[in-house]
PDB file of C-alpha atoms in Angstrom:
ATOM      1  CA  UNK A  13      57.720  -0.721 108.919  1.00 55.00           C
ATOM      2  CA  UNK A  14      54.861   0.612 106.878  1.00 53.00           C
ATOM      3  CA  UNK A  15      56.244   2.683 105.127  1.00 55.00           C
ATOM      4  CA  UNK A  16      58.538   0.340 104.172  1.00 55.00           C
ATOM      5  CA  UNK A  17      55.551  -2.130 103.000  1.00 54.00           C
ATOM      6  CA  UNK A  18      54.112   0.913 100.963  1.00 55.00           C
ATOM      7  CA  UNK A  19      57.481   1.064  99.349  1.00 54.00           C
ATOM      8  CA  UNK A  20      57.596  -2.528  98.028  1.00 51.00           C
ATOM      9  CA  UNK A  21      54.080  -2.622  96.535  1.00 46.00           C
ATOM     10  CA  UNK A  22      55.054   0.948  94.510  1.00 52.00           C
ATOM     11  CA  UNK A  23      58.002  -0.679  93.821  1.00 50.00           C
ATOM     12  CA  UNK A  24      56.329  -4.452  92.620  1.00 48.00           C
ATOM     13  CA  UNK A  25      53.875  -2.430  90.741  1.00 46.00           C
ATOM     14  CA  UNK A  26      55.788  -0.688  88.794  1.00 48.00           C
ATOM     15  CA  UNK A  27      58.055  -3.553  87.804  1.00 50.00           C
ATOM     16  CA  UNK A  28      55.180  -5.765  87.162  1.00 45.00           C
ATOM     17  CA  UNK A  29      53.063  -3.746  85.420  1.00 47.00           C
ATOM     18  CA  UNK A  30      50.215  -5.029  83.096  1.00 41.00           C
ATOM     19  CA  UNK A  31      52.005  -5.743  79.767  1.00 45.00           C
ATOM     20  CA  UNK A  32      48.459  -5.691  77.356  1.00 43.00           C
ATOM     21  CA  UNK A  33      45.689  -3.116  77.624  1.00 43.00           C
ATOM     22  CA  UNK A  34      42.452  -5.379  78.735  1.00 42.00           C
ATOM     23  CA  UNK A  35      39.291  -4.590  77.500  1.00 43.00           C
ATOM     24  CA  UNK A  36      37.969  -1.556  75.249  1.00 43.00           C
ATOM     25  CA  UNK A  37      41.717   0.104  75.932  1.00 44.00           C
ATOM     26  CA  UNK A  38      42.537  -2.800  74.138  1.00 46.00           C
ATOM     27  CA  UNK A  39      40.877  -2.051  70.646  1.00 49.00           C
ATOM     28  CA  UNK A  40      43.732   0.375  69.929  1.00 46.00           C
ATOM     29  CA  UNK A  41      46.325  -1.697  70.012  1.00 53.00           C
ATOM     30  CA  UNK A  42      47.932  -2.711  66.363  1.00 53.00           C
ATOM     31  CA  UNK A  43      46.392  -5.732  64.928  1.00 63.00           C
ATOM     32  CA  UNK A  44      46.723  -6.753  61.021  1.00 69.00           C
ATOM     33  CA  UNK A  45      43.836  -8.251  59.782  1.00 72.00           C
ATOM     34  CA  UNK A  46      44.757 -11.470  58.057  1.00 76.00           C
ATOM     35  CA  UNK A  47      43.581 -11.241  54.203  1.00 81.00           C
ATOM     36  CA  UNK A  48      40.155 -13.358  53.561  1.00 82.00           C
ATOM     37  CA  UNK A  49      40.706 -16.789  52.007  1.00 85.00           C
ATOM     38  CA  UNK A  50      39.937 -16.983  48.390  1.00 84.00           C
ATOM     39  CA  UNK A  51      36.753 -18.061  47.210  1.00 86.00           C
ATOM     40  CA  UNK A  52      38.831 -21.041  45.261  1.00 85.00           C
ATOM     41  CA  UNK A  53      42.572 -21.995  45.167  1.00 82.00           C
ATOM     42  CA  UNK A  54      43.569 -24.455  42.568  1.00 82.00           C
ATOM     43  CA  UNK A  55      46.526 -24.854  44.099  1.00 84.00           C
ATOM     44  CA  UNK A  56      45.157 -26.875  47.436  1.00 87.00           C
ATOM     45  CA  UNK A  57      44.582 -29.541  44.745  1.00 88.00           C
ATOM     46  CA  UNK A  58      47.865 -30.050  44.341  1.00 88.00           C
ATOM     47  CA  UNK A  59      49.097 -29.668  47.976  1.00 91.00           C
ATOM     48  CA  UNK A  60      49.138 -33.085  49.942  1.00 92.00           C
ATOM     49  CA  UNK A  61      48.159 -30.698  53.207  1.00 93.00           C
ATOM     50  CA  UNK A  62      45.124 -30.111  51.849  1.00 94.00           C
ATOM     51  CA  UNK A  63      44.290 -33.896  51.418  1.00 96.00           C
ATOM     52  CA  UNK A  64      45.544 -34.717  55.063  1.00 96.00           C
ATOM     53  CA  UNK A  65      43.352 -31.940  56.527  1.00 96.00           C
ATOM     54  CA  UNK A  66      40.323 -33.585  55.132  1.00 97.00           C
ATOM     55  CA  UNK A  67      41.879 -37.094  55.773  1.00 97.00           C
ATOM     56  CA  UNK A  68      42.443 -35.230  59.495  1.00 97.00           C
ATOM     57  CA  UNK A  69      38.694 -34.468  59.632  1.00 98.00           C
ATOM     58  CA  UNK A  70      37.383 -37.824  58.564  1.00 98.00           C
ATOM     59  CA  UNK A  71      39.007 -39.396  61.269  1.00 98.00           C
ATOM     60  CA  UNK A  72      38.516 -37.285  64.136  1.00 98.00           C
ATOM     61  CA  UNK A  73      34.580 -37.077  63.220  1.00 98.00           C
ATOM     62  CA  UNK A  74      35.028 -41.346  62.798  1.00 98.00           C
ATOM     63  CA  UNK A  75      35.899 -41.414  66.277  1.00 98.00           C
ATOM     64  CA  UNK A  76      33.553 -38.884  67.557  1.00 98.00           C
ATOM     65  CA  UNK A  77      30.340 -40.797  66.384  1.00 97.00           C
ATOM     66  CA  UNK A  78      32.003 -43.908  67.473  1.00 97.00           C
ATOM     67  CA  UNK A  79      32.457 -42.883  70.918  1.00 97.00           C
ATOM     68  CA  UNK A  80      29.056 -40.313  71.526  1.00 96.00           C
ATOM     69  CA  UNK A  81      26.949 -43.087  69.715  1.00 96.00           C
ATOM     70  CA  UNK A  82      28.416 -46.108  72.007  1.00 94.00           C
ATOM     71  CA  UNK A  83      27.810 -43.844  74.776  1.00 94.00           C
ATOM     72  CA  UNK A  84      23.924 -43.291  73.808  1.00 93.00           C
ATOM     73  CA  UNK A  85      23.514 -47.141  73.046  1.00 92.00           C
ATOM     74  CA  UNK A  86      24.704 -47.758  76.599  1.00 89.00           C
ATOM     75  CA  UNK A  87      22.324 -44.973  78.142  1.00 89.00           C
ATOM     76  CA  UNK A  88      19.128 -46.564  76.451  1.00 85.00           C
ATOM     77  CA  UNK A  89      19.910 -49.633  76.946  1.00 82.00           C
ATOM     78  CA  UNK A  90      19.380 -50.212  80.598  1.00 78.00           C
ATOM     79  CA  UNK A  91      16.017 -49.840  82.027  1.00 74.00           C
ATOM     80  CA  UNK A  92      17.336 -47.746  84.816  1.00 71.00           C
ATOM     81  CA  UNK A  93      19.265 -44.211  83.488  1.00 65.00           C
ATOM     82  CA  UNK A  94      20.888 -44.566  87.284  1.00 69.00           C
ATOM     83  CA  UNK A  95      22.794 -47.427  86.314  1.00 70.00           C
ATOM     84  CA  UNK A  96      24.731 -46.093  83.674  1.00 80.00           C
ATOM     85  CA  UNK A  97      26.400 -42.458  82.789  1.00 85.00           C
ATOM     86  CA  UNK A  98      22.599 -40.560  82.205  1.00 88.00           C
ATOM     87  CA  UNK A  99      21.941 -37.610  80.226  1.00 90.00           C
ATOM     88  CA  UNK A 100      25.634 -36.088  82.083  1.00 93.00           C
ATOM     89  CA  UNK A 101      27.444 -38.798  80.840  1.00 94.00           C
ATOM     90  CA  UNK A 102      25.798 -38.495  77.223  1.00 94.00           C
ATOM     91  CA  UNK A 103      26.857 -34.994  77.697  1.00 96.00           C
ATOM     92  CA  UNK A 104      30.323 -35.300  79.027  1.00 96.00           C
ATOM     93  CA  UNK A 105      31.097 -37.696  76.088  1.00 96.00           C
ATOM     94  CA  UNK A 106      30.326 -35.342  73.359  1.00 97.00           C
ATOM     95  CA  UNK A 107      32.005 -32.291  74.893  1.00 97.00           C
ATOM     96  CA  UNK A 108      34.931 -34.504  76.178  1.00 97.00           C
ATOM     97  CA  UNK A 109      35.512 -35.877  72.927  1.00 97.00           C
ATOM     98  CA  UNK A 110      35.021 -32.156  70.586  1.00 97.00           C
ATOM     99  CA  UNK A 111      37.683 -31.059  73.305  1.00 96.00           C
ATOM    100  CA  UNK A 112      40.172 -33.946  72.474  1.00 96.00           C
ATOM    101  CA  UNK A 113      39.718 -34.433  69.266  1.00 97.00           C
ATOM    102  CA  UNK A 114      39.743 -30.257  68.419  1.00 96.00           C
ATOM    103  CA  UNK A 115      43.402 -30.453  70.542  1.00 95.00           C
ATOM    104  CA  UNK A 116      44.819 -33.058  68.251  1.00 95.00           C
ATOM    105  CA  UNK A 117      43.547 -32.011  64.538  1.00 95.00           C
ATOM    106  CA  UNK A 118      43.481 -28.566  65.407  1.00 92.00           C
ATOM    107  CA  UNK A 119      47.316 -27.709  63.677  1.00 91.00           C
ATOM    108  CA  UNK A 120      46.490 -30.331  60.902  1.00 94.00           C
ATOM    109  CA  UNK A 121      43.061 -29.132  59.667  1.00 94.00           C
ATOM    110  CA  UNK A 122      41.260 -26.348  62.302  1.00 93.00           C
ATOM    111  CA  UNK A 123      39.209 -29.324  64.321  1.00 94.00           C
ATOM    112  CA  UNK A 124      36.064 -28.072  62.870  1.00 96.00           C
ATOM    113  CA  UNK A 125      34.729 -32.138  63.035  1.00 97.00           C
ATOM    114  CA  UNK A 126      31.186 -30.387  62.301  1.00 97.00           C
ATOM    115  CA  UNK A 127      30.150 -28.906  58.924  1.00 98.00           C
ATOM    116  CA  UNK A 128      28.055 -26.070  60.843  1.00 98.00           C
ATOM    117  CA  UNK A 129      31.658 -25.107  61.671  1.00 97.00           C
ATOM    118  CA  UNK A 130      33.151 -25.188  58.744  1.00 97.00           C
ATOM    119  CA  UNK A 131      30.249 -23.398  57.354  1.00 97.00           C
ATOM    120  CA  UNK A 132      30.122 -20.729  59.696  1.00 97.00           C
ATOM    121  CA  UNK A 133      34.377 -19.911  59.110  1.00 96.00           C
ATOM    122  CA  UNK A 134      33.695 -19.874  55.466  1.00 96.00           C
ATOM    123  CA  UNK A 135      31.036 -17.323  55.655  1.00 95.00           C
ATOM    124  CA  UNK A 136      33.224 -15.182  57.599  1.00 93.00           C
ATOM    125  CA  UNK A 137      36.260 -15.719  54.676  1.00 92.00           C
ATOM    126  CA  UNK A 138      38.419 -18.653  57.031  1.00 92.00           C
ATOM    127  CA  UNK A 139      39.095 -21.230  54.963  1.00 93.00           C
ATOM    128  CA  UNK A 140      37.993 -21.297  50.605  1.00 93.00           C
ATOM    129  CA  UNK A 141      35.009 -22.856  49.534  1.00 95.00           C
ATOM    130  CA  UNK A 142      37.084 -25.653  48.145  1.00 94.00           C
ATOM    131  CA  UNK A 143      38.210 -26.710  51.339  1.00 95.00           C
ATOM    132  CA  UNK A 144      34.926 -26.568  53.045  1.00 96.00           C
ATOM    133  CA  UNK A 145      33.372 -28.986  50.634  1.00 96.00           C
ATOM    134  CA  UNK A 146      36.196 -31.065  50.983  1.00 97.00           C
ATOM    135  CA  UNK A 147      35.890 -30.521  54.683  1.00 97.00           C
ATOM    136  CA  UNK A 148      31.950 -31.239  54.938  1.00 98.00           C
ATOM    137  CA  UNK A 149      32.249 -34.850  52.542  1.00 98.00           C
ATOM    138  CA  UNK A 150      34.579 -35.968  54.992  1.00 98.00           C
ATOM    139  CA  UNK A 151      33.573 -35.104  57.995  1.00 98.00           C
ATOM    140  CA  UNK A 152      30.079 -37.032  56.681  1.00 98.00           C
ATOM    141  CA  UNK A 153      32.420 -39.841  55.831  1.00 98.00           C
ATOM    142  CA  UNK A 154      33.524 -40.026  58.785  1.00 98.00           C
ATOM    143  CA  UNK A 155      30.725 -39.884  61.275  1.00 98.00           C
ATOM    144  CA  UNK A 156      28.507 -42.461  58.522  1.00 98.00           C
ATOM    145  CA  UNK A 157      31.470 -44.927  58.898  1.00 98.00           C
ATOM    146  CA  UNK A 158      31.503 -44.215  62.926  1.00 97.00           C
ATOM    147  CA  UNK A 159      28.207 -45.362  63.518  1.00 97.00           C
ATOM    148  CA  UNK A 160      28.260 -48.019  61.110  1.00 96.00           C
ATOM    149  CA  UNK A 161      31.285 -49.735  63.561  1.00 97.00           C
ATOM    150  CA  UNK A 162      28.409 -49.385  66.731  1.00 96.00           C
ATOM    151  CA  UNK A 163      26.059 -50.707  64.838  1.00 95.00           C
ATOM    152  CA  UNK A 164      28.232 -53.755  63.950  1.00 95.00           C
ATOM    153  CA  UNK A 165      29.295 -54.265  67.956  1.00 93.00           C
ATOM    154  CA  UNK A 166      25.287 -53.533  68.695  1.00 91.00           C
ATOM    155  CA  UNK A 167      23.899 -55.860  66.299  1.00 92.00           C
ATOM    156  CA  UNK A 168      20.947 -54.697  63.884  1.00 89.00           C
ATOM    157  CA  UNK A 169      18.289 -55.676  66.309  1.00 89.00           C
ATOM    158  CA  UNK A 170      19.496 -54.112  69.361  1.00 88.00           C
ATOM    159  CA  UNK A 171      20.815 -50.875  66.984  1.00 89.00           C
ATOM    160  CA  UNK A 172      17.121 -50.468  65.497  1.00 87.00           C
ATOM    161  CA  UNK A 173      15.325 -50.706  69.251  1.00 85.00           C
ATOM    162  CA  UNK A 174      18.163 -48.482  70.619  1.00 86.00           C
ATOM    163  CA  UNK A 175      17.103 -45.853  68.095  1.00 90.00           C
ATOM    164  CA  UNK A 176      20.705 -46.150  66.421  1.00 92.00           C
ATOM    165  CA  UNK A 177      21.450 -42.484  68.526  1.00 92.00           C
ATOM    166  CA  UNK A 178      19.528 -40.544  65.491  1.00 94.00           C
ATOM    167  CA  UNK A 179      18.225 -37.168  66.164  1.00 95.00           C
ATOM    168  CA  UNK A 180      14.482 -36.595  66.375  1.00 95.00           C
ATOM    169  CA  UNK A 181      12.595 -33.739  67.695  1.00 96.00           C
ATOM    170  CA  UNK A 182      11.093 -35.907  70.975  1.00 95.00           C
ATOM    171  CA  UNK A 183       7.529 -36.259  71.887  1.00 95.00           C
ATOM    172  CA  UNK A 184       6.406 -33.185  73.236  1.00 95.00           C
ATOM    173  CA  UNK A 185       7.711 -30.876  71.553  1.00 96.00           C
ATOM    174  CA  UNK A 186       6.972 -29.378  68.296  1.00 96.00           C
ATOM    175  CA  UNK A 187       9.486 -28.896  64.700  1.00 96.00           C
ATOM    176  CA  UNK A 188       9.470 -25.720  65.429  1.00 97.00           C
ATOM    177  CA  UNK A 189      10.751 -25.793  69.018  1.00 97.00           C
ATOM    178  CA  UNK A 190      13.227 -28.484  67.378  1.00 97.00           C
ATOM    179  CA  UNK A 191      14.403 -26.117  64.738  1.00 98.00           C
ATOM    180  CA  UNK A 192      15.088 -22.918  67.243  1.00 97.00           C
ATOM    181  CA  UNK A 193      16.730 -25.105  69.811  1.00 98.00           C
ATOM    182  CA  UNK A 194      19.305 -26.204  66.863  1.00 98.00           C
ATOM    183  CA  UNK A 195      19.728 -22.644  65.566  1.00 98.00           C
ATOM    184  CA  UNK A 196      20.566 -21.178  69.435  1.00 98.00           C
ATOM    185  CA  UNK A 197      22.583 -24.677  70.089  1.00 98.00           C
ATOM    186  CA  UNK A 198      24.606 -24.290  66.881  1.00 98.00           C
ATOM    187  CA  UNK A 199      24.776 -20.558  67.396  1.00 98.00           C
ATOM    188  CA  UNK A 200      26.575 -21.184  71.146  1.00 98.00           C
ATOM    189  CA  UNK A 201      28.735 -23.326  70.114  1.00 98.00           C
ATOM    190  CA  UNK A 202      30.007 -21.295  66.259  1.00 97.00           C
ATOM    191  CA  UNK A 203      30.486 -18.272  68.649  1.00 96.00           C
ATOM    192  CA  UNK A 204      32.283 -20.136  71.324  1.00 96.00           C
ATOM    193  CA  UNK A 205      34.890 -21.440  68.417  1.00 95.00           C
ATOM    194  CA  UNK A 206      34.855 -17.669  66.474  1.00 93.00           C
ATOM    195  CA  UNK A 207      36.027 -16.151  70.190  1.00 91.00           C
ATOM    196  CA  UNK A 208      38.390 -18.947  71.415  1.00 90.00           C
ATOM    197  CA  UNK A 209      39.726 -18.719  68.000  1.00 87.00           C
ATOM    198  CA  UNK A 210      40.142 -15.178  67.380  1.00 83.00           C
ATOM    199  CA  UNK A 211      43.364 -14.282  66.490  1.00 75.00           C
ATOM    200  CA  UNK A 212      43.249 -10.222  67.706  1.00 73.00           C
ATOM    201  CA  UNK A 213      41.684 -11.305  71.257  1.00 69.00           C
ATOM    202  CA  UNK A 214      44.933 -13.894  71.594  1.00 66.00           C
ATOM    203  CA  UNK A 215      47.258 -11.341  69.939  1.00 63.00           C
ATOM    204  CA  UNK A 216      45.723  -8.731  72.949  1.00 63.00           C
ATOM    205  CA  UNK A 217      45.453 -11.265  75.218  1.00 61.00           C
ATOM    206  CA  UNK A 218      48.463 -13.201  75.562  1.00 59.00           C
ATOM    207  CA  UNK A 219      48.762 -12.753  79.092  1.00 54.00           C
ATOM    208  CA  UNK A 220      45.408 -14.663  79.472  1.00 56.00           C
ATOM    209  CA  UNK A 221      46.070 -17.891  77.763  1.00 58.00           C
ATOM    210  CA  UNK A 222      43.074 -19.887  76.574  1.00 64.00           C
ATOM    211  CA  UNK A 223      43.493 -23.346  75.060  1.00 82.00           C
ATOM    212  CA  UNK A 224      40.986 -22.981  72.315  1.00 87.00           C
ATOM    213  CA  UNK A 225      40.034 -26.472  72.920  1.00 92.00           C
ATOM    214  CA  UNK A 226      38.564 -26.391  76.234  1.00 93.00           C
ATOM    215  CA  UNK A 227      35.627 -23.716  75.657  1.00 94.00           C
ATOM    216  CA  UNK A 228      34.664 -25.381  72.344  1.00 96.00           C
ATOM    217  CA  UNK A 229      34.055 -28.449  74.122  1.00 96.00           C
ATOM    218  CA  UNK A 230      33.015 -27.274  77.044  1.00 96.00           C
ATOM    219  CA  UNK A 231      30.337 -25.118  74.898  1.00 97.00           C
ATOM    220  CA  UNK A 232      28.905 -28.651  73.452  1.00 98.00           C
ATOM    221  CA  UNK A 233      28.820 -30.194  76.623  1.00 98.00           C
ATOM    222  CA  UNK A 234      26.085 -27.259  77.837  1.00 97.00           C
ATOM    223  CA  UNK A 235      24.372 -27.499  74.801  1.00 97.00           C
ATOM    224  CA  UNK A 236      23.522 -30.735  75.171  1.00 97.00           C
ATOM    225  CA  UNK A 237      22.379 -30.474  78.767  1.00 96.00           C
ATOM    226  CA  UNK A 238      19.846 -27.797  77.780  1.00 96.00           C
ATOM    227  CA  UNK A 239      18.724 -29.492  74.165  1.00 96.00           C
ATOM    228  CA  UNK A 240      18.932 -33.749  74.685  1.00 96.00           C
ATOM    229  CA  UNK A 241      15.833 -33.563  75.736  1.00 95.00           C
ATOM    230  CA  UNK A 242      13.875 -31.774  72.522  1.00 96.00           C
ATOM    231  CA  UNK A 243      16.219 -33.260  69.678  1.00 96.00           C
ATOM    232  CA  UNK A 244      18.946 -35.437  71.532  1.00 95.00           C
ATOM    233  CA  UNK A 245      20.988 -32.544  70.493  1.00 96.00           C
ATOM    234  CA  UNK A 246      22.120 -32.619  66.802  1.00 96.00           C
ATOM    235  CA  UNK A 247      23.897 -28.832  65.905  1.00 97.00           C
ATOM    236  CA  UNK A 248      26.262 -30.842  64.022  1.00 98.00           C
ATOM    237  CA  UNK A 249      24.667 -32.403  60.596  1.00 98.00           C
ATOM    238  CA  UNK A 250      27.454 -35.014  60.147  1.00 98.00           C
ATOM    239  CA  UNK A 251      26.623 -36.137  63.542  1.00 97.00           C
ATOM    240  CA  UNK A 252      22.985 -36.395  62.254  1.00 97.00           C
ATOM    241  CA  UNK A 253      23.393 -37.758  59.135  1.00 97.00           C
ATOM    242  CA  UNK A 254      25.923 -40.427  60.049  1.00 97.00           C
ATOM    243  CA  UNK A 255      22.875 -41.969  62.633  1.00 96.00           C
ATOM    244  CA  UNK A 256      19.979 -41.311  60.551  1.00 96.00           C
ATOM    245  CA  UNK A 257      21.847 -43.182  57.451  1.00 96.00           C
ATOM    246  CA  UNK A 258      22.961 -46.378  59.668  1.00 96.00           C
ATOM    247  CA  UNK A 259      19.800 -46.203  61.474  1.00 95.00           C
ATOM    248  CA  UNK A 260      17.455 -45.831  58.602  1.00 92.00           C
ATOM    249  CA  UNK A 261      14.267 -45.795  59.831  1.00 91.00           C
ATOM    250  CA  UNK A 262      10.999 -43.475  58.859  1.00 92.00           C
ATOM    251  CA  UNK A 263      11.169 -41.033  62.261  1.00 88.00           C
ATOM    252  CA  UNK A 264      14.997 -40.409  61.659  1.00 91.00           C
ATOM    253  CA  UNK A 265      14.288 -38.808  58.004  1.00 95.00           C
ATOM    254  CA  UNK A 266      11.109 -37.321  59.267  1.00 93.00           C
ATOM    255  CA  UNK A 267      12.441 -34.536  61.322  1.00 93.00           C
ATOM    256  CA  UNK A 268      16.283 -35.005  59.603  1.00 96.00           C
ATOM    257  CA  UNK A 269      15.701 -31.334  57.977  1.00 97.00           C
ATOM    258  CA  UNK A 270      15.972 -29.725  61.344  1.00 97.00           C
ATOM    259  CA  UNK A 271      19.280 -30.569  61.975  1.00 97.00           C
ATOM    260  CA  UNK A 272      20.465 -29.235  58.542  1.00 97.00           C
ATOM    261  CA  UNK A 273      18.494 -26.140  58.486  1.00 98.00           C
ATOM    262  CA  UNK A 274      18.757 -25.435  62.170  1.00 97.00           C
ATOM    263  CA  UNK A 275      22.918 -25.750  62.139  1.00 98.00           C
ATOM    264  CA  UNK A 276      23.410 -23.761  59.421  1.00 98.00           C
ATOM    265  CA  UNK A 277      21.218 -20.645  60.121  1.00 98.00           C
ATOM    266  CA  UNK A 278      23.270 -21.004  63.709  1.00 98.00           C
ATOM    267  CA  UNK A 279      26.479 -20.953  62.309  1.00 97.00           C
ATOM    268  CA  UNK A 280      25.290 -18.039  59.904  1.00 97.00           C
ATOM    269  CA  UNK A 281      24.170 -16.089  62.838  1.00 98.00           C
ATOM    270  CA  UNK A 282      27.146 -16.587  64.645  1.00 97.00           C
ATOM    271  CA  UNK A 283      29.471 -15.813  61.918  1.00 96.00           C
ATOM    272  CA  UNK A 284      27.895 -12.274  61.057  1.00 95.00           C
ATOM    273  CA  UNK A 285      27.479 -11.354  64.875  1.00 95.00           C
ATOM    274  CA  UNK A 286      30.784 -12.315  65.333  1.00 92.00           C
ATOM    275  CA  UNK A 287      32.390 -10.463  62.625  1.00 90.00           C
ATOM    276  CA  UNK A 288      30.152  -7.691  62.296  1.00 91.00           C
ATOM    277  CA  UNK A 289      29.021  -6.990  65.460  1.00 91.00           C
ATOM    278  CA  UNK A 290      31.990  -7.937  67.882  1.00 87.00           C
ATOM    279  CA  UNK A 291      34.672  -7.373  65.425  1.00 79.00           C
ATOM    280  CA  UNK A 292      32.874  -4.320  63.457  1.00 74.00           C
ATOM    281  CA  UNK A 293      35.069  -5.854  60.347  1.00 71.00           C
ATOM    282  CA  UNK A 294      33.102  -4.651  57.675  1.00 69.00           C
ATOM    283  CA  UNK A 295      33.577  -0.760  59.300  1.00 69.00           C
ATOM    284  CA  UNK A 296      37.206  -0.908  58.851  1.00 66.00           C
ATOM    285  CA  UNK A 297      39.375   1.205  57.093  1.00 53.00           C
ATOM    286  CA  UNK A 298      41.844  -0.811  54.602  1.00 53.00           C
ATOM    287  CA  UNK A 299      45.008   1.143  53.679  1.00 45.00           C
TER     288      UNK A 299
END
């Protein structure tokens, strides 16, 4: 009877053997590296796909402010964080909504609903710089329009003492440690979409299948654990400058620098670890 067992499982393994190297066996497998984007392509301007990517991107970001905003108006305005979702809640809602909104525009126009995105897959040659413009107006668009709807169902009084869910580096806590929580917050999240996104590791891996979605959002929804409580977590300037503009107070413009600056040295990071260091692309040999 043992021997008989022993039999099956040489038998099962050898029928269901593993069908992709994993790990560094894997780096030898052939992989084509898709071309770089062009710097500019005059003929996106003529392509109506173009226009409903961006069109794509100014709605999903709409409804991301709308929804993350809300969510922060409701926190601060009990007396009692208890009573309502809390900082886990804030949280959930801006992971929970990158993750939904990144599975439904993500075949239309990449889900990057975050310039620091789009930033960081231009540096590394993902899109032209013609869409990333394109893509950065109106995602801005978008999230200024998304928090001028909360601010109509909040009211202007109860938007201005609510703090209108701008970013500001919290008391406590200096610009600086503002700045490098942005730049390691951005630089999680970038990375998270660079590897969930990574056409090789699906092309090796496509026995292990990962909906790109879920890490990305999953990603923000840590990130804003560790950082609402030095900047109310920005690593997204449309986020930033949708609240800042609606809210349009002094302390909102004060610190608003930090989560330009901070976002895009992130995404930078991210994009040249990611391609130089984990994909060694620039060591390549072209034929």
């Amino acid at each position: 009877m043992a021997e008989a067992k022993e039999e099956d499982v040489r038998l099962g393994a050898n029928k269901y053997e593993e069908r992709q190297p994993i790990g560094t066996a894997a780096q030898d497998k052939d992989y084509v590296e898709p071309p770089p984007a062009p710097l500019f392509e005059p003929g996106e301007l003529k392509s109506w796909s173009f226009y409903r990517a961006g069109i794509a991107e100014f709605i999903a970001t709409f409804l991301f402010l709308y929804v993350t905003v809300l969510t922060v108006m409701g926190v601060k305005r009990e007396p009692n964080r208890c009573a309502t979702v809390g900082t886990q809640g804030i949280a959930w809602a801006f992971g929970g909504m990158i993750f939904a909104l990144v599975y439904c525009t993500a075949g239309v126009s990449g889900g990057h609903i975050n310039p620091a995105v789009t930033f960081g897959l231009f540096l590394a040659r993902k899109l032209s710089l013609t869409r990333a413009l394109f893509y950065i107006v109106m995602q801005c668009l978008g999230a200024i329009c998304g928090a001028g709807v909360v601010k109509g169902l909040e009211g202007d009084a109860r938007f201005g003492l609510l703090g209108g869910g701008a970013n500001v580096v919290n008391p406590g806590y200096t610009k600086g440690d503002g700045l490098g929580a942005e730049i390691i917050g951005t630089f999680v999240l970038v990375y998270t979409v660079f590897s969930a996104t990574d056409a090789k590791r699906n092309a090796r891996d496509s026995h292990v299948p990962v909906l790109a979605p879920l890490p990305i959002g999953f990603a923000v929804f840590l990130v804003h654990l560790a950082t609402i409580p030095i900047t109310g977590t920005g690593i997204n300037p449309a986020r930033s400058l949708g609240a800042a503009i609606i809210f349009n107070k002094q302390q909102a413009w004060d610190d608003h620098w930090i989560f330009w600056v901070g976002p895009f040295i992130g995404a930078g990071l991210a994009a040249i670890y990611h391609q130089i260091v984990i994909r060694a692309i620039p060591f390549k040999t072209r034929s």
